[in-house]
Amino acid sequence: MAEKFQPNLQNNKMTLTALNSEEIMEKLGALNEPLNSAWVIESEKLSKTFIFNNFIEAFGFMSKVALYAEKVNHHPEWFNVYKTVRVQLTTHEVGGISEKDFDLANTMENIYLTEYQQFKTLVVCLHLH
């Protein structure tokens, strides 16, 4: 996974800048490298659709992400229908994609892979034997 975002705190505010296209593509490649389902740039936002087994899992994922997002004061644009969660990330205060977006994307992937994807793999393995 891509490196974790380390905030540069100055008077309790992060110093942020929008990443340029080259930086975005480099970080996007690192983020997507270990994943089966890639993040993409869509409408100048870091975007992905997560699919779960049911609504409870999707809502649980959103709740876990919401706790982290509130802690770091960076909130996703997202849309939920039954077992899907569509996410778009951008940093409004810099008018583009920043390190904060990649940090949140990595956190979402960690939650998804550790909390939800392992269970799917276990279920598949159990059905194969």
Tab-separated table of N, CA, C and O in Angstrom, residues 4-120:
chain	number	residue	atom	x	y	z
A	4	LYS	N	1.688	6.091	4.400
A	4	LYS	CA	0.676	6.794	5.184
A	4	LYS	C	0.947	8.297	5.157
A	4	LYS	O	2.089	8.738	5.144
A	5	PHE	N	-0.106	9.058	5.160
A	5	PHE	CA	-0.032	10.509	5.184
A	5	PHE	C	0.430	10.980	6.553
A	5	PHE	O	-0.088	10.540	7.567
A	6	GLN	N	1.418	11.821	6.587
A	6	GLN	CA	1.901	12.419	7.824
A	6	GLN	C	1.565	13.908	7.785
A	6	GLN	O	2.105	14.643	6.975
A	7	PRO	N	0.646	14.348	8.636
A	7	PRO	CA	0.244	15.754	8.589
A	7	PRO	C	1.370	16.689	9.001
A	7	PRO	O	2.160	16.373	9.871
A	8	ASN	N	1.433	17.818	8.324
A	8	ASN	CA	2.370	18.871	8.676
A	8	ASN	C	1.558	19.904	9.447
A	8	ASN	O	0.849	20.706	8.859
A	9	LEU	N	1.623	19.840	10.770
A	9	LEU	CA	0.787	20.706	11.593
A	9	LEU	C	1.472	22.042	11.852
A	9	LEU	O	2.622	22.103	12.242
A	10	GLN	N	0.730	23.083	11.604
A	10	GLN	CA	1.197	24.437	11.885
A	10	GLN	C	-0.013	25.198	12.406
A	10	GLN	O	-0.982	25.392	11.684
A	11	ASN	N	0.046	25.559	13.681
A	11	ASN	CA	-1.104	26.188	14.330
A	11	ASN	C	-2.356	25.314	14.220
A	11	ASN	O	-3.445	25.787	13.940
A	12	ASN	N	-2.170	23.999	14.388
A	12	ASN	CA	-3.254	23.008	14.337
A	12	ASN	C	-3.948	22.920	12.983
A	12	ASN	O	-5.043	22.429	12.885
A	13	LYS	N	-3.319	23.403	11.937
A	13	LYS	CA	-3.872	23.283	10.593
A	13	LYS	C	-2.844	22.591	9.706
A	13	LYS	O	-1.660	22.828	9.808
A	14	MET	N	-3.329	21.722	8.832
A	14	MET	CA	-2.435	21.034	7.917
A	14	MET	C	-2.062	21.947	6.770
A	14	MET	O	-2.890	22.676	6.247
A	15	THR	N	-0.798	21.884	6.380
A	15	THR	CA	-0.347	22.592	5.202
A	15	THR	C	-0.577	21.660	4.030
A	15	THR	O	0.059	20.620	3.930
A	16	LEU	N	-1.505	22.005	3.171
A	16	LEU	CA	-1.885	21.139	2.065
A	16	LEU	C	-1.697	21.835	0.736
A	16	LEU	O	-1.866	23.051	0.628
A	17	THR	N	-1.386	21.030	-0.259
A	17	THR	CA	-1.373	21.509	-1.635
A	17	THR	C	-1.983	20.424	-2.505
A	17	THR	O	-1.947	19.239	-2.165
A	18	ALA	N	-2.545	20.843	-3.623
A	18	ALA	CA	-3.057	19.873	-4.593
A	18	ALA	C	-1.871	19.182	-5.250
A	18	ALA	O	-0.842	19.810	-5.527
A	19	LEU	N	-2.009	17.885	-5.465
A	19	LEU	CA	-0.966	17.141	-6.159
A	19	LEU	C	-1.065	17.407	-7.653
A	19	LEU	O	-2.163	17.609	-8.186
A	20	ASN	N	0.080	17.403	-8.344
A	20	ASN	CA	0.031	17.561	-9.798
A	20	ASN	C	-0.261	16.206	-10.445
A	20	ASN	O	-0.281	15.168	-9.770
A	21	SER	N	-0.500	16.187	-11.743
A	21	SER	CA	-0.895	14.964	-12.454
A	21	SER	C	0.123	13.840	-12.287
A	21	SER	O	-0.256	12.680	-12.089
A	22	GLU	N	1.391	14.171	-12.363
A	22	GLU	CA	2.438	13.155	-12.219
A	22	GLU	C	2.423	12.544	-10.815
A	22	GLU	O	2.514	11.322	-10.659
A	23	GLU	N	2.292	13.391	-9.800
A	23	GLU	CA	2.233	12.896	-8.419
A	23	GLU	C	0.995	12.022	-8.205
A	23	GLU	O	1.069	10.974	-7.546
A	24	ILE	N	-0.126	12.441	-8.764
A	24	ILE	CA	-1.360	11.668	-8.629
A	24	ILE	C	-1.198	10.297	-9.263
A	24	ILE	O	-1.539	9.273	-8.659
A	25	MET	N	-0.655	10.227	-10.473
A	25	MET	CA	-0.503	8.946	-11.157
A	25	MET	C	0.478	8.035	-10.418
A	25	MET	O	0.261	6.823	-10.341
A	26	GLU	N	1.532	8.606	-9.853
A	26	GLU	CA	2.496	7.816	-9.086
A	26	GLU	C	1.834	7.223	-7.837
A	26	GLU	O	1.952	6.035	-7.553
A	27	LYS	N	1.103	8.039	-7.114
A	27	LYS	CA	0.427	7.578	-5.893
A	27	LYS	C	-0.716	6.617	-6.223
A	27	LYS	O	-0.964	5.664	-5.491
A	28	LEU	N	-1.400	6.858	-7.325
A	28	LEU	CA	-2.478	5.972	-7.750
A	28	LEU	C	-1.931	4.577	-8.074
A	28	LEU	O	-2.511	3.560	-7.688
A	29	GLY	N	-0.795	4.529	-8.748
A	29	GLY	CA	-0.155	3.258	-9.060
A	29	GLY	C	0.221	2.498	-7.800
A	29	GLY	O	-0.010	1.286	-7.693
A	30	ALA	N	0.788	3.203	-6.825
A	30	ALA	CA	1.177	2.568	-5.561
A	30	ALA	C	-0.051	2.089	-4.783
A	30	ALA	O	-0.039	0.997	-4.207
A	31	LEU	N	-1.108	2.883	-4.786
A	31	LEU	CA	-2.341	2.510	-4.097
A	31	LEU	C	-2.946	1.254	-4.726
A	31	LEU	O	-3.369	0.339	-4.023
A	32	ASN	N	-2.974	1.190	-6.050
A	32	ASN	CA	-3.640	0.103	-6.761
A	32	ASN	C	-2.811	-1.171	-6.875
A	32	ASN	O	-3.368	-2.235	-7.143
A	33	GLU	N	-1.518	-1.072	-6.683
A	33	GLU	CA	-0.631	-2.217	-6.919
A	33	GLU	C	-1.102	-3.518	-6.268
A	33	GLU	O	-1.176	-4.548	-6.936
A	34	PRO	N	-1.452	-3.525	-4.975
A	34	PRO	CA	-1.852	-4.799	-4.372
A	34	PRO	C	-3.346	-5.130	-4.488
A	34	PRO	O	-3.788	-6.151	-3.982
A	35	LEU	N	-4.107	-4.287	-5.163
A	35	LEU	CA	-5.571	-4.432	-5.140
A	35	LEU	C	-6.121	-5.200	-6.335
A	35	LEU	O	-5.580	-5.116	-7.438
A	36	ASN	N	-7.229	-5.894	-6.129
A	36	ASN	CA	-7.936	-6.564	-7.218
A	36	ASN	C	-8.856	-5.601	-7.955
A	36	ASN	O	-9.127	-5.775	-9.127
A	37	SER	N	-9.352	-4.598	-7.265
A	37	SER	CA	-10.274	-3.617	-7.820
A	37	SER	C	-9.656	-2.232	-7.645
A	37	SER	O	-9.437	-1.788	-6.522
A	38	ALA	N	-9.375	-1.571	-8.751
A	38	ALA	CA	-8.580	-0.345	-8.731
A	38	ALA	C	-9.378	0.924	-8.436
A	38	ALA	O	-10.564	1.025	-8.750
A	39	TRP	N	-8.687	1.877	-7.841
A	39	TRP	CA	-9.161	3.248	-7.748
A	39	TRP	C	-8.879	3.895	-9.098
A	39	TRP	O	-7.916	3.545	-9.787
A	40	VAL	N	-9.704	4.858	-9.492
A	40	VAL	CA	-9.529	5.583	-10.751
A	40	VAL	C	-9.700	7.077	-10.488
A	40	VAL	O	-10.246	7.473	-9.461
A	41	ILE	N	-9.244	7.866	-11.443
A	41	ILE	CA	-9.511	9.306	-11.399
A	41	ILE	C	-10.714	9.547	-12.296
A	41	ILE	O	-10.709	9.200	-13.482
A	42	GLU	N	-11.761	10.099	-11.700
A	42	GLU	CA	-13.000	10.360	-12.422
A	42	GLU	C	-13.519	11.726	-11.991
A	42	GLU	O	-13.657	11.981	-10.798
A	43	SER	N	-13.784	12.594	-12.940
A	43	SER	CA	-14.236	13.960	-12.651
A	43	SER	C	-13.260	14.667	-11.703
A	43	SER	O	-13.674	15.378	-10.792
A	44	GLU	N	-11.971	14.419	-11.926
A	44	GLU	CA	-10.888	15.021	-11.131
A	44	GLU	C	-10.962	14.647	-9.657
A	44	GLU	O	-10.543	15.411	-8.785
A	45	LYS	N	-11.490	13.445	-9.373
A	45	LYS	CA	-11.593	12.936	-8.005
A	45	LYS	C	-11.084	11.499	-7.976
A	45	LYS	O	-11.233	10.761	-8.953
A	46	LEU	N	-10.525	11.107	-6.850
A	46	LEU	CA	-10.104	9.730	-6.618
A	46	LEU	C	-11.367	8.921	-6.338
A	46	LEU	O	-12.098	9.230	-5.398
A	47	SER	N	-11.654	7.906	-7.159
A	47	SER	CA	-12.960	7.243	-7.123
A	47	SER	C	-12.859	5.727	-7.102
A	47	SER	O	-11.971	5.147	-7.721
A	48	LYS	N	-13.839	5.109	-6.422
A	48	LYS	CA	-13.932	3.652	-6.388
A	48	LYS	C	-15.321	3.250	-5.913
A	48	LYS	O	-15.945	3.956	-5.122
A	49	THR	N	-15.776	2.070	-6.361
A	49	THR	CA	-17.006	1.477	-5.860
A	49	THR	C	-16.652	0.205	-5.109
A	49	THR	O	-15.977	-0.671	-5.656
A	50	PHE	N	-17.064	0.139	-3.854
A	50	PHE	CA	-16.873	-1.044	-3.021
A	50	PHE	C	-18.164	-1.857	-3.041
A	50	PHE	O	-19.253	-1.292	-2.962
A	51	ILE	N	-18.032	-3.184	-3.131
A	51	ILE	CA	-19.197	-4.064	-3.139
A	51	ILE	C	-19.098	-5.023	-1.957
A	51	ILE	O	-18.051	-5.631	-1.722
A	52	PHE	N	-20.201	-5.149	-1.236
A	52	PHE	CA	-20.271	-5.970	-0.032
A	52	PHE	C	-21.282	-7.091	-0.237
A	52	PHE	O	-21.932	-7.166	-1.270
A	53	ASN	N	-21.433	-7.950	0.758
A	53	ASN	CA	-22.404	-9.040	0.680
A	53	ASN	C	-23.836	-8.564	0.893
A	53	ASN	O	-24.771	-9.191	0.403
A	54	ASN	N	-23.995	-7.456	1.641
A	54	ASN	CA	-25.346	-6.987	1.962
A	54	ASN	C	-25.280	-5.548	2.485
A	54	ASN	O	-24.200	-4.973	2.615
A	55	PHE	N	-26.431	-4.999	2.779
A	55	PHE	CA	-26.530	-3.621	3.253
A	55	PHE	C	-25.844	-3.420	4.600
A	55	PHE	O	-25.186	-2.399	4.822
A	56	ILE	N	-25.976	-4.383	5.503
A	56	ILE	CA	-25.364	-4.254	6.842
A	56	ILE	C	-23.852	-4.095	6.735
A	56	ILE	O	-23.259	-3.252	7.408
A	57	GLU	N	-23.207	-4.882	5.886
A	57	GLU	CA	-21.761	-4.755	5.688
A	57	GLU	C	-21.410	-3.398	5.089
A	57	GLU	O	-20.457	-2.752	5.517
A	58	ALA	N	-22.160	-2.975	4.080
A	58	ALA	CA	-21.894	-1.684	3.436
A	58	ALA	C	-22.019	-0.543	4.447
A	58	ALA	O	-21.168	0.340	4.525
A	59	PHE	N	-23.086	-0.580	5.244
A	59	PHE	CA	-23.301	0.465	6.231
A	59	PHE	C	-22.255	0.404	7.345
A	59	PHE	O	-21.783	1.430	7.830
A	60	GLY	N	-21.858	-0.802	7.734
A	60	GLY	CA	-20.799	-0.969	8.735
A	60	GLY	C	-19.488	-0.366	8.249
A	60	GLY	O	-18.780	0.310	8.995
A	61	PHE	N	-19.156	-0.614	6.985
A	61	PHE	CA	-17.955	-0.037	6.377
A	61	PHE	C	-18.010	1.485	6.425
A	61	PHE	O	-17.061	2.150	6.832
A	62	MET	N	-19.155	2.036	6.026
A	62	MET	CA	-19.303	3.488	6.027
A	62	MET	C	-19.156	4.052	7.447
A	62	MET	O	-18.539	5.108	7.642
A	63	SER	N	-19.683	3.341	8.426
A	63	SER	CA	-19.580	3.799	9.818
A	63	SER	C	-18.138	3.813	10.288
A	63	SER	O	-17.688	4.762	10.947
A	64	LYS	N	-17.382	2.768	9.948
A	64	LYS	CA	-15.973	2.704	10.347
A	64	LYS	C	-15.153	3.787	9.663
A	64	LYS	O	-14.311	4.434	10.282
A	65	VAL	N	-15.413	3.994	8.384
A	65	VAL	CA	-14.714	5.053	7.652
A	65	VAL	C	-15.096	6.423	8.220
A	65	VAL	O	-14.239	7.299	8.379
A	66	ALA	N	-16.368	6.605	8.559
A	66	ALA	CA	-16.828	7.888	9.099
A	66	ALA	C	-16.098	8.253	10.386
A	66	ALA	O	-15.765	9.428	10.599
A	67	LEU	N	-15.839	7.282	11.241
A	67	LEU	CA	-15.109	7.557	12.486
A	67	LEU	C	-13.700	8.068	12.198
A	67	LEU	O	-13.241	9.024	12.810
A	68	TYR	N	-13.035	7.442	11.248
A	68	TYR	CA	-11.688	7.890	10.872
A	68	TYR	C	-11.750	9.258	10.191
A	68	TYR	O	-10.959	10.149	10.501
A	69	ALA	N	-12.694	9.423	9.265
A	69	ALA	CA	-12.820	10.683	8.530
A	69	ALA	C	-13.050	11.857	9.479
A	69	ALA	O	-12.480	12.936	9.301
A	70	GLU	N	-13.858	11.641	10.486
A	70	GLU	CA	-14.117	12.696	11.467
A	70	GLU	C	-12.859	13.010	12.263
A	70	GLU	O	-12.546	14.176	12.521
A	71	LYS	N	-12.118	11.980	12.608
A	71	LYS	CA	-10.877	12.149	13.381
A	71	LYS	C	-9.855	13.000	12.624
A	71	LYS	O	-9.182	13.835	13.215
A	72	VAL	N	-9.743	12.773	11.309
A	72	VAL	CA	-8.759	13.517	10.509
A	72	VAL	C	-9.376	14.718	9.788
A	72	VAL	O	-8.705	15.404	9.026
A	73	ASN	N	-10.674	14.942	10.029
A	73	ASN	CA	-11.388	16.068	9.427
A	73	ASN	C	-11.265	16.083	7.899
A	73	ASN	O	-10.962	17.100	7.284
A	74	HIS	N	-11.504	14.913	7.310
A	74	HIS	CA	-11.499	14.802	5.850
A	74	HIS	C	-12.605	13.822	5.476
A	74	HIS	O	-12.531	12.638	5.786
A	75	HIS	N	-13.634	14.316	4.834
A	75	HIS	CA	-14.856	13.552	4.640
A	75	HIS	C	-15.066	13.188	3.178
A	75	HIS	O	-14.917	14.037	2.303
A	76	PRO	N	-15.415	11.924	2.926
A	76	PRO	CA	-15.616	11.489	1.539
A	76	PRO	C	-16.947	11.964	0.978
A	76	PRO	O	-17.886	12.237	1.707
A	77	GLU	N	-16.995	12.039	-0.337
A	77	GLU	CA	-18.263	12.149	-1.041
A	77	GLU	C	-18.618	10.700	-1.347
A	77	GLU	O	-17.817	9.975	-1.927
A	78	TRP	N	-19.781	10.254	-0.898
A	78	TRP	CA	-20.130	8.864	-1.150
A	78	TRP	C	-21.615	8.674	-1.312
A	78	TRP	O	-22.421	9.516	-0.942
A	79	PHE	N	-21.952	7.529	-1.899
A	79	PHE	CA	-23.325	7.206	-2.235
A	79	PHE	C	-23.509	5.712	-1.982
A	79	PHE	O	-22.704	4.904	-2.426
A	80	ASN	N	-24.559	5.358	-1.275
A	80	ASN	CA	-24.807	3.962	-0.921
A	80	ASN	C	-26.158	3.505	-1.447
A	80	ASN	O	-27.166	4.176	-1.253
A	81	VAL	N	-26.160	2.383	-2.148
A	81	VAL	CA	-27.384	1.685	-2.520
A	81	VAL	C	-27.167	0.223	-2.168
A	81	VAL	O	-26.223	-0.402	-2.668
A	82	TYR	N	-28.007	-0.279	-1.287
A	82	TYR	CA	-27.965	-1.652	-0.794
A	82	TYR	C	-26.548	-2.095	-0.463
A	82	TYR	O	-26.009	-1.699	0.557
A	83	LYS	N	-25.902	-2.907	-1.295
A	83	LYS	CA	-24.600	-3.467	-0.923
A	83	LYS	C	-23.422	-2.785	-1.613
A	83	LYS	O	-22.313	-3.286	-1.590
A	84	THR	N	-23.650	-1.636	-2.222
A	84	THR	CA	-22.553	-0.908	-2.860
A	84	THR	C	-22.341	0.445	-2.192
A	84	THR	O	-23.282	1.086	-1.743
A	85	VAL	N	-21.069	0.849	-2.155
A	85	VAL	CA	-20.704	2.176	-1.666
A	85	VAL	C	-19.790	2.788	-2.716
A	85	VAL	O	-18.703	2.283	-2.982
A	86	ARG	N	-20.263	3.860	-3.346
A	86	ARG	CA	-19.472	4.585	-4.346
A	86	ARG	C	-18.808	5.762	-3.648
A	86	ARG	O	-19.472	6.551	-2.981
A	87	VAL	N	-17.490	5.865	-3.808
A	87	VAL	CA	-16.702	6.872	-3.105
A	87	VAL	C	-15.996	7.783	-4.105
A	87	VAL	O	-15.466	7.310	-5.107
A	88	GLN	N	-15.973	9.083	-3.798
A	88	GLN	CA	-15.151	10.037	-4.535
A	88	GLN	C	-14.438	10.908	-3.507
A	88	GLN	O	-15.062	11.404	-2.569
A	89	LEU	N	-13.134	11.057	-3.709
A	89	LEU	CA	-12.318	11.833	-2.773
A	89	LEU	C	-11.656	13.005	-3.474
A	89	LEU	O	-11.069	12.857	-4.551
A	90	THR	N	-11.755	14.151	-2.845
A	90	THR	CA	-11.076	15.357	-3.284
A	90	THR	C	-10.898	16.243	-2.059
A	90	THR	O	-11.609	16.082	-1.065
A	91	THR	N	-9.945	17.140	-2.125
A	91	THR	CA	-9.706	18.053	-1.014
A	91	THR	C	-10.176	19.440	-1.447
A	91	THR	O	-9.502	20.125	-2.214
A	92	HIS	N	-11.338	19.821	-0.973
A	92	HIS	CA	-11.967	21.068	-1.422
A	92	HIS	C	-11.115	22.291	-1.123
A	92	HIS	O	-11.052	23.213	-1.934
A	93	GLU	N	-10.427	22.300	0.030
A	93	GLU	CA	-9.658	23.496	0.384
A	93	GLU	C	-8.455	23.750	-0.515
A	93	GLU	O	-7.922	24.854	-0.518
A	94	VAL	N	-8.035	22.753	-1.314
A	94	VAL	CA	-6.934	22.980	-2.255
A	94	VAL	C	-7.407	22.869	-3.701
A	94	VAL	O	-6.625	23.037	-4.629
A	95	GLY	N	-8.681	22.556	-3.888
A	95	GLY	CA	-9.229	22.481	-5.234
A	95	GLY	C	-8.719	21.318	-6.061
A	95	GLY	O	-8.556	21.444	-7.268
A	96	GLY	N	-8.454	20.193	-5.411
A	96	GLY	CA	-7.969	19.025	-6.152
A	96	GLY	C	-7.657	17.875	-5.220
A	96	GLY	O	-8.046	17.872	-4.052
A	97	ILE	N	-6.941	16.914	-5.741
A	97	ILE	CA	-6.554	15.737	-4.974
A	97	ILE	C	-5.283	16.044	-4.199
A	97	ILE	O	-4.334	16.605	-4.744
A	98	SER	N	-5.285	15.672	-2.914
A	98	SER	CA	-4.117	15.913	-2.056
A	98	SER	C	-3.720	14.618	-1.354
A	98	SER	O	-4.352	13.577	-1.516
A	99	GLU	N	-2.677	14.714	-0.546
A	99	GLU	CA	-2.225	13.589	0.269
A	99	GLU	C	-3.362	13.068	1.157
A	99	GLU	O	-3.435	11.876	1.418
A	100	LYS	N	-4.223	13.956	1.622
A	100	LYS	CA	-5.329	13.552	2.485
A	100	LYS	C	-6.243	12.537	1.789
A	100	LYS	O	-6.760	11.622	2.423
A	101	ASP	N	-6.417	12.694	0.489
A	101	ASP	CA	-7.275	11.776	-0.254
A	101	ASP	C	-6.661	10.387	-0.351
A	101	ASP	O	-7.356	9.383	-0.189
A	102	PHE	N	-5.355	10.340	-0.573
A	102	PHE	CA	-4.692	9.038	-0.633
A	102	PHE	C	-4.623	8.388	0.742
A	102	PHE	O	-4.729	7.165	0.854
A	103	ASP	N	-4.481	9.179	1.780
A	103	ASP	CA	-4.520	8.633	3.141
A	103	ASP	C	-5.885	8.008	3.417
A	103	ASP	O	-5.974	6.884	3.912
A	104	LEU	N	-6.951	8.714	3.070
A	104	LEU	CA	-8.288	8.198	3.310
A	104	LEU	C	-8.563	6.962	2.443
A	104	LEU	O	-9.153	5.987	2.910
A	105	ALA	N	-8.093	6.970	1.203
A	105	ALA	CA	-8.258	5.802	0.328
A	105	ALA	C	-7.541	4.588	0.917
A	105	ALA	O	-8.097	3.483	0.935
A	106	ASN	N	-6.325	4.781	1.411
A	106	ASN	CA	-5.587	3.675	2.041
A	106	ASN	C	-6.319	3.154	3.271
A	106	ASN	O	-6.385	1.945	3.496
A	107	THR	N	-6.855	4.056	4.061
A	107	THR	CA	-7.608	3.646	5.250
A	107	THR	C	-8.845	2.848	4.850
A	107	THR	O	-9.150	1.819	5.453
A	108	MET	N	-9.544	3.304	3.825
A	108	MET	CA	-10.715	2.575	3.342
A	108	MET	C	-10.321	1.169	2.878
A	108	MET	O	-11.012	0.192	3.187
A	109	GLU	N	-9.232	1.070	2.148
A	109	GLU	CA	-8.776	-0.239	1.681
A	109	GLU	C	-8.417	-1.149	2.850
A	109	GLU	O	-8.744	-2.331	2.844
A	110	ASN	N	-7.739	-0.592	3.849
A	110	ASN	CA	-7.375	-1.396	5.021
A	110	ASN	C	-8.622	-1.914	5.740
A	110	ASN	O	-8.679	-3.076	6.134
A	111	ILE	N	-9.611	-1.062	5.901
A	111	ILE	CA	-10.864	-1.481	6.543
A	111	ILE	C	-11.554	-2.547	5.689
A	111	ILE	O	-11.970	-3.584	6.198
A	112	TYR	N	-11.651	-2.301	4.407
A	112	TYR	CA	-12.325	-3.239	3.507
A	112	TYR	C	-11.630	-4.601	3.492
A	112	TYR	O	-12.275	-5.647	3.623
A	113	LEU	N	-10.309	-4.581	3.345
A	113	LEU	CA	-9.572	-5.841	3.236
A	113	LEU	C	-9.540	-6.621	4.547
A	113	LEU	O	-9.633	-7.847	4.541
A	114	THR	N	-9.405	-5.933	5.655
A	114	THR	CA	-9.304	-6.651	6.935
A	114	THR	C	-10.655	-7.019	7.517
A	114	THR	O	-10.785	-8.058	8.153
A	115	GLU	N	-11.664	-6.209	7.284
A	115	GLU	CA	-12.967	-6.450	7.897
A	115	GLU	C	-13.938	-7.210	6.996
A	115	GLU	O	-14.808	-7.915	7.493
A	116	TYR	N	-13.815	-7.054	5.700
A	116	TYR	CA	-14.838	-7.594	4.799
A	116	TYR	C	-14.292	-8.564	3.762
A	116	TYR	O	-14.914	-9.573	3.478
A	117	GLN	N	-13.153	-8.285	3.188
A	117	GLN	CA	-12.627	-9.141	2.133
A	117	GLN	C	-12.136	-10.481	2.681
A	117	GLN	O	-12.292	-11.500	2.037
A	118	GLN	N	-11.563	-10.511	3.877
A	118	GLN	CA	-11.112	-11.771	4.467
A	118	GLN	C	-12.274	-12.729	4.626
A	118	GLN	O	-12.152	-13.915	4.367
A	119	PHE	N	-13.419	-12.225	5.054
A	119	PHE	CA	-14.587	-13.070	5.250
A	119	PHE	C	-15.039	-13.663	3.919
A	119	PHE	O	-15.341	-14.837	3.825
A	120	LYS	N	-15.038	-12.845	2.859
A	120	LYS	CA	-15.428	-13.353	1.544
A	120	LYS	C	-14.485	-14.468	1.104
A	120	LYS	O	-14.915	-15.480	0.581
